[in-house]
Short mmCIF file of C-alpha atoms and ligand atoms in Angstrom, two decimals:
data_model
loop_
_atom_site.label_atom_id
_atom_site.label_comp_id
_atom_site.label_asym_id
_atom_site.label_seq_id
_atom_site.Cartn_x
_atom_site.Cartn_y
_atom_site.Cartn_z
CA MET A 24 171.76 79.80 139.76
CA SER A 25 172.38 80.46 136.09
CA GLU A 26 171.44 83.74 134.48
CA ALA A 27 168.07 84.00 132.72
CA LEU A 28 168.42 85.84 129.41
CA LEU A 29 164.80 85.60 128.51
CA GLU A 30 161.56 84.87 130.29
CA LEU A 31 158.08 84.30 128.97
CA ASN A 32 155.23 84.46 131.44
CA ASP A 33 151.81 83.15 130.45
CA VAL A 34 152.20 84.29 126.85
CA HIS A 35 149.24 83.94 124.51
CA VAL A 36 149.27 84.65 120.78
CA ASN A 37 146.05 84.63 118.75
CA PHE A 38 145.65 85.21 115.03
CA PRO A 39 142.39 86.25 113.38
CA ALA A 40 140.98 83.27 111.45
CA LYS A 41 137.64 84.61 110.24
CA THR A 42 136.06 88.03 110.00
CA ASN A 43 132.43 88.97 109.35
CA TRP A 44 131.20 91.44 106.72
CA ARG A 45 131.99 94.34 109.05
CA GLY A 46 135.58 93.20 109.41
CA LYS A 47 135.02 92.05 112.99
CA VAL A 48 137.03 88.97 114.01
CA THR A 49 134.60 86.09 114.60
CA GLU A 50 137.08 83.24 114.94
CA GLN A 51 140.66 83.08 116.15
CA VAL A 52 143.57 80.69 115.88
CA HIS A 53 145.01 80.15 119.34
CA ALA A 54 148.65 79.59 118.43
CA LEU A 55 150.23 80.03 121.89
CA ASN A 56 148.14 79.35 124.98
CA GLY A 57 149.98 80.25 128.15
CA LEU A 58 153.64 79.70 127.44
CA ASP A 59 156.02 79.89 130.41
CA LEU A 60 159.66 79.60 129.53
CA ARG A 61 163.06 80.67 130.80
CA VAL A 62 166.14 80.63 128.59
CA GLU A 63 169.51 80.62 130.33
CA ARG A 64 172.75 82.13 129.10
CA GLY A 65 174.95 79.70 127.18
CA GLU A 66 172.43 76.87 126.96
CA THR A 67 170.83 75.22 123.96
CA LEU A 68 167.12 74.81 124.46
CA GLY A 69 165.56 72.37 121.99
CA ILE A 70 161.90 72.84 121.03
CA VAL A 71 159.97 69.88 119.64
CA GLY A 72 156.33 69.17 118.85
CA GLU A 73 154.15 68.31 115.89
CA SER A 74 153.38 70.61 112.98
CA GLY A 75 151.15 73.52 113.95
CA CYS A 76 151.88 73.38 117.70
CA GLY A 77 153.31 76.91 117.65
CA LYS A 78 157.09 76.50 117.31
CA SER A 79 157.60 79.12 114.60
CA THR A 80 155.14 81.45 116.34
CA LEU A 81 157.39 81.19 119.40
CA ALA A 82 160.45 81.92 117.23
CA LYS A 83 158.79 85.02 115.74
CA LEU A 84 157.78 86.19 119.18
CA LEU A 85 161.37 85.89 120.43
CA MET A 86 162.59 87.83 117.40
CA GLY A 87 160.16 90.65 118.08
CA MET A 88 158.34 89.95 114.79
CA LEU A 89 155.14 89.31 116.78
CA LYS A 90 153.79 90.74 120.02
CA PRO A 91 152.07 88.63 122.69
CA SER A 92 148.27 89.03 122.64
CA THR A 93 148.53 88.75 126.44
CA GLY A 94 151.33 87.86 128.85
CA GLN A 95 154.90 89.12 129.19
CA LEU A 96 158.16 88.54 127.44
CA GLU A 97 161.20 89.89 129.24
CA LEU A 98 164.74 90.05 127.97
CA ALA A 99 167.57 90.53 130.51
CA ARG A 100 169.13 94.00 130.47
CA SER A 101 172.57 92.46 130.09
CA THR A 102 171.79 91.24 126.57
CA ASN A 103 173.40 93.07 123.68
CA SER A 104 170.32 95.17 123.10
CA TRP A 105 166.57 95.02 122.96
CA LEU A 106 164.54 92.49 120.99
CA GLY A 107 165.45 91.83 117.41
CA ARG A 108 169.02 93.06 117.96
CA GLY A 109 170.27 90.88 120.81
CA MET A 110 168.71 88.05 118.82
CA GLN A 111 169.30 86.72 115.37
CA MET A 112 167.53 83.95 113.54
CA VAL A 113 168.72 81.20 111.22
CA PHE A 114 165.98 79.79 108.99
CA GLN A 115 165.49 76.43 107.34
CA ASP A 116 165.94 78.02 103.93
CA PRO A 117 169.04 80.25 103.94
CA LEU A 118 167.84 82.03 100.80
CA SER A 119 165.06 83.63 102.83
CA SER A 120 167.63 85.78 104.64
CA LEU A 121 169.93 86.40 101.64
CA ASP A 122 168.97 88.88 98.92
CA PRO A 123 169.50 87.07 95.57
CA ARG A 124 170.65 90.30 93.89
CA LEU A 125 173.33 91.24 96.41
CA PRO A 126 176.89 89.99 96.74
CA VAL A 127 176.92 87.94 99.90
CA TRP A 128 179.30 90.27 101.79
CA ARG A 129 176.50 92.83 101.77
CA SER A 130 173.93 90.35 103.12
CA ILE A 131 176.37 89.21 105.80
CA THR A 132 176.88 92.75 107.07
CA GLU A 133 173.30 93.94 106.74
CA PRO A 134 172.55 93.60 110.51
CA VAL A 135 175.61 95.82 111.19
CA TRP A 136 174.50 98.30 108.54
CA ILE A 137 171.10 98.54 110.23
CA GLN A 138 172.67 99.08 113.67
CA SER A 139 175.38 101.57 112.65
CA ARG A 140 176.29 102.98 109.28
CA THR A 141 179.91 101.86 109.00
CA SER A 142 182.04 102.33 105.87
CA GLU A 143 182.15 99.82 103.05
CA LYS A 144 185.79 99.07 103.83
CA GLU A 145 184.99 98.20 107.43
CA ARG A 146 182.01 96.06 106.42
CA ARG A 147 184.03 94.16 103.83
CA ALA A 148 186.69 93.46 106.44
CA LEU A 149 184.05 92.24 108.88
CA ALA A 150 182.44 90.02 106.20
CA ALA A 151 185.84 88.50 105.40
CA SER A 152 186.53 87.74 109.05
CA LEU A 153 183.08 86.21 109.63
CA ALA A 154 183.33 84.22 106.40
CA ALA A 155 186.60 82.73 107.59
CA GLN A 156 184.98 81.78 110.90
CA VAL A 157 182.16 79.89 109.19
CA GLY A 158 184.40 78.24 106.59
CA ILE A 159 183.69 80.37 103.50
CA ARG A 160 186.65 81.66 101.48
CA PRO A 161 186.68 85.47 101.69
CA GLU A 162 187.60 85.82 98.00
CA TYR A 163 184.14 84.44 97.08
CA LEU A 164 182.21 87.15 98.91
CA ASP A 165 181.49 89.25 95.83
CA ARG A 166 179.34 86.44 94.43
CA PRO A 167 175.54 86.28 94.79
CA PRO A 168 173.93 83.52 96.95
CA HIS A 169 173.00 81.26 94.01
CA ALA A 170 176.70 80.76 93.26
CA PHE A 171 177.00 78.73 96.50
CA SER A 172 175.82 75.25 97.53
CA GLY A 173 173.04 74.75 100.11
CA GLY A 174 175.51 74.05 102.91
CA GLN A 175 177.64 77.08 101.97
CA ARG A 176 174.55 79.28 101.91
CA GLN A 177 173.62 78.14 105.39
CA ARG A 178 177.16 79.03 106.52
CA ILE A 179 176.67 82.48 104.97
CA ALA A 180 173.30 82.86 106.74
CA ILE A 181 175.03 81.95 110.03
CA ALA A 182 177.76 84.55 109.34
CA ARG A 183 175.02 87.09 108.73
CA ALA A 184 173.36 86.23 112.04
CA LEU A 185 176.72 86.52 113.85
CA SER A 186 177.41 89.98 112.41
CA GLY A 187 174.51 91.30 114.49
CA GLN A 188 176.52 90.19 117.60
CA PRO A 189 173.58 88.35 119.08
CA ASP A 190 173.42 86.85 122.54
CA ILE A 191 170.66 84.52 121.45
CA MET A 192 170.27 82.73 118.13
CA VAL A 193 166.91 81.25 117.22
CA LEU A 194 167.50 78.29 114.89
CA ASP A 195 164.29 77.18 113.14
CA GLU A 196 165.03 73.83 111.45
CA PRO A 197 168.55 75.03 110.53
CA THR A 198 169.66 71.82 108.81
CA SER A 199 166.50 70.14 107.56
CA ALA A 200 166.96 71.42 103.99
CA LEU A 201 170.51 70.01 103.79
CA ASP A 202 172.06 66.67 102.83
CA ILE A 203 172.88 64.41 105.77
CA SER A 204 176.66 64.81 105.38
CA VAL A 205 176.36 68.60 105.26
CA GLN A 206 173.94 68.65 108.24
CA ALA A 207 176.63 67.32 110.56
CA GLN A 208 179.13 69.95 109.40
CA ILE A 209 176.68 72.78 110.05
CA LEU A 210 175.76 71.40 113.47
CA ASN A 211 179.42 71.11 114.40
CA LEU A 212 179.99 74.68 113.24
CA LEU A 213 177.10 75.85 115.43
CA VAL A 214 178.52 73.98 118.44
CA GLU A 215 181.97 75.48 117.87
CA LEU A 216 180.61 79.03 117.50
CA GLN A 217 178.55 78.61 120.65
CA ARG A 218 181.66 77.60 122.58
CA GLN A 219 183.73 80.49 121.24
CA ARG A 220 181.10 83.17 121.75
CA ASN A 221 179.07 81.84 124.67
CA LEU A 222 175.99 81.96 122.48
CA THR A 223 172.56 80.87 123.64
CA TYR A 224 170.56 78.79 121.18
CA VAL A 225 166.84 78.15 120.89
CA LEU A 226 166.77 75.21 118.48
CA ILE A 227 163.57 74.14 116.74
CA SER A 228 163.82 70.78 115.00
CA HIS A 229 161.76 67.81 113.90
CA ASN A 230 164.86 65.66 114.02
CA VAL A 231 165.35 63.86 117.33
CA SER A 232 169.01 63.08 116.72
CA VAL A 233 169.70 66.75 115.99
CA VAL A 234 167.89 67.82 119.17
CA ARG A 235 169.65 65.14 121.23
CA HIS A 236 173.07 66.05 119.83
CA MET A 237 172.67 69.80 120.39
CA SER A 238 170.38 70.45 123.36
CA ASP A 239 171.01 70.86 127.07
CA ARG A 240 167.29 71.08 127.79
CA VAL A 241 164.25 70.20 125.71
CA ALA A 242 160.76 71.71 125.76
CA VAL A 243 157.94 69.68 124.22
CA MET A 244 155.06 71.75 122.86
CA TYR A 245 151.47 70.69 122.33
CA LEU A 246 148.73 73.04 121.15
CA GLY A 247 150.64 76.18 122.07
CA GLN A 248 151.72 75.07 125.53
CA ILE A 249 154.76 73.39 126.98
CA VAL A 250 153.72 69.93 128.16
CA GLU A 251 157.15 68.72 129.22
CA LEU A 252 160.44 70.40 129.98
CA GLY A 253 163.70 69.06 131.30
CA GLU A 254 167.22 67.89 130.61
CA ALA A 255 167.47 66.64 127.02
CA LYS A 256 168.43 63.10 127.94
CA GLN A 257 165.70 62.88 130.56
CA VAL A 258 162.94 64.12 128.23
CA LEU A 259 164.01 62.16 125.15
CA ASP A 260 165.01 58.90 126.84
CA SER A 261 162.49 58.67 129.66
CA PRO A 262 159.58 60.90 128.67
CA LYS A 263 156.97 61.52 131.38
CA HIS A 264 154.07 63.22 129.65
CA PRO A 265 151.82 60.87 127.63
CA TYR A 266 152.23 63.14 124.59
CA THR A 267 156.04 63.02 124.77
CA GLN A 268 155.79 59.25 125.17
CA LEU A 269 153.65 58.97 122.03
CA LEU A 270 155.94 61.33 120.16
CA MET A 271 159.03 59.30 121.04
CA GLU A 272 157.32 55.98 120.26
CA SER A 273 156.37 57.32 116.84
CA VAL A 274 160.00 58.12 115.98
CA PRO A 275 161.20 55.49 113.54
CA ARG A 276 164.32 53.81 114.92
CA ILE A 277 166.49 54.81 111.97
CA GLY A 278 164.90 57.89 110.41
CA ALA A 279 164.51 59.76 113.70
CA GLU A 280 162.05 62.34 112.39
CA LEU A 281 159.37 63.70 114.68
CA ASP A 282 156.87 64.26 111.88
CA GLY A 283 153.11 64.20 111.97
CA ALA A 284 150.69 63.37 114.72
CA PRO A 285 151.50 60.13 116.52
CA GLY A 286 148.72 57.57 116.32
CA ASN A 287 146.36 60.13 114.88
CA THR A 288 146.64 62.08 111.66
CA GLU A 289 143.87 64.50 112.65
CA LEU A 290 145.33 67.61 114.30
CA PRO A 291 143.20 68.83 117.18
CA GLY A 292 141.76 72.28 116.59
CA ASN A 293 143.51 75.34 117.84
CA ARG A 294 140.44 77.36 116.76
CA LYS A 295 138.28 75.96 119.53
CA LEU A 296 140.51 74.94 122.41
CA PRO A 297 139.62 71.76 124.32
CA GLN A 298 138.28 71.98 127.87
CA GLY A 299 140.51 70.65 130.63
CA CYS A 300 143.74 68.94 129.60
CA TYR A 301 144.42 69.84 125.96
CA PHE A 302 145.76 66.37 125.23
CA ARG A 303 142.83 64.54 126.82
CA GLU A 304 141.11 63.46 123.58
CA ARG A 305 144.21 61.72 122.31
CA CYS A 306 145.58 60.50 125.62
CA PRO A 307 145.55 56.74 126.26
CA TYR A 308 145.43 57.39 130.03
CA ALA A 309 142.65 60.00 130.06
CA GLY A 310 140.12 59.57 132.82
CA ALA A 311 138.53 61.28 135.78
CA GLY A 312 140.49 64.37 136.77
CA CYS A 313 141.63 65.19 133.22
CA GLU A 314 138.66 67.49 132.62
CA GLN A 315 140.50 69.99 134.85
CA PRO A 316 142.91 72.41 133.15
CA GLN A 317 146.48 71.23 133.71
CA GLY A 318 149.31 73.40 134.99
CA LEU A 319 152.98 72.69 134.42
CA ARG A 320 154.07 70.73 137.52
CA GLU A 321 157.69 70.90 138.64
CA LEU A 322 159.46 67.61 139.12
CA GLY A 323 162.27 67.14 141.64
CA SER A 324 164.76 66.65 138.79
CA GLY A 325 164.39 70.27 137.62
CA GLY A 326 162.00 69.21 134.88
CA ALA A 327 158.28 69.87 134.63
CA VAL A 328 155.24 68.03 133.26
CA ARG A 329 151.74 69.26 132.43
CA CYS A 330 149.88 66.18 133.67
CA TRP A 331 148.31 65.54 137.01
CA ARG A 332 148.80 61.78 136.82
CA LYS A 333 152.00 60.54 138.37
CA LEU A 334 152.71 58.28 135.44
CA TRP A 335 156.39 58.38 136.18
CA GLN A 336 156.11 56.73 139.57
N1 ATP B 426 149.96 84.73 110.51
C1 ATP B 426 149.11 83.76 110.85
N2 ATP B 426 147.77 83.90 110.67
C2 ATP B 426 146.90 82.93 111.04
N3 ATP B 426 147.28 81.76 111.57
C3 ATP B 426 148.60 81.54 111.76
C4 ATP B 426 149.59 82.53 111.40
N4 ATP B 426 150.82 82.03 111.72
C5 ATP B 426 150.60 80.82 112.24
N5 ATP B 426 149.28 80.52 112.27
C6 ATP B 426 148.67 79.28 112.81
O1 ATP B 426 149.16 79.13 114.12
C7 ATP B 426 149.42 77.76 114.41
C8 ATP B 426 150.87 77.58 114.81
O2 ATP B 426 151.69 77.80 113.66
P1 ATP B 426 153.27 77.66 113.67
O3 ATP B 426 153.78 78.12 112.36
O4 ATP B 426 153.82 78.35 114.87
O5 ATP B 426 153.47 76.08 113.82
P2 ATP B 426 154.82 75.20 113.83
O6 ATP B 426 154.85 74.47 115.13
O7 ATP B 426 155.99 76.06 113.50
O8 ATP B 426 154.55 74.14 112.66
P3 ATP B 426 155.58 73.46 111.61
O9 ATP B 426 156.26 72.36 112.35
O10 ATP B 426 154.70 72.95 110.53
O11 ATP B 426 156.54 74.53 111.14
C9 ATP B 426 149.02 76.99 113.15
O12 ATP B 426 147.69 76.54 113.32
C10 ATP B 426 149.11 78.03 112.06
O13 ATP B 426 148.21 77.72 111.01
MG1 MG B 427 157.38 76.10 111.89
#
């Protein structure tokens, strides 16, 4: 059995949506609603689902930027260190992790600087070595981020994440701000780094071809829950849950973007959660039995589906 680096058990995250005149919370956004997830060492776990389903909330939770409202999040003791240090994040917009006023060598080594106050000489040497690994010429490291192209900046952001010596990297739409030709280079770099360093990736992406190319397993999220989980090929090529089926049908053959709500532009409310199966109102197969809350059911293949109907038989 492979080693679990991270486990989430029945994690809920709520945000206050409305407060009354006394400052008391009268309405909440239910962003994560009972998330169970296990991330294994060395794997790439792809996370897909429509806008607002809770993907970035999950990323922030993994990074320790948010705490669960209820439920547990456990990180294996063998990871580099506790939350926020054993993990690093790569964002869609690399500029969000690079200070525009600083030469990039300083941004690259900031995670190291936070962990241990090493000398400038040591940090410069580390920045040069990481830059070489991500394909940035070390002699450019005294320049600020705006002196680089989008693809180069994303390489610099990846070098910065690596300097924290993470076990797990959370990649939230890491290539969606880049040109197609540059996207492939960055993905290949990520694959190569993963191989060299035995990194574990949690990859959030709207792009099916990116998820297919990168992921070992895929988790499909709907309204803050996982509705389907399994081997990437299995989930993307023969989806079981009606939501995954709709999501895959809505992917244009060429564009391969998972945008928007399939067959329905109205997003169901995460302020007042539906009774029973969360997907019931949009499900073409909904009927008797679906008014019961649905648990994630294990399939023989190692996958799991949150639907009582045996649609796959
Ligand atoms: N700090 C916050 N305060 C209140 N509501 C929030 C906060 N952060 C997220 N939300 C809400 O929680 C829900 C989940 O948001 P999240 O950013 O995780 O979605 P997402 O799946 O990443 O979407 P996208 O694909 O558009 O990035 C949304 O309804 C969002 O409006
Ligand atoms: Mg997001």
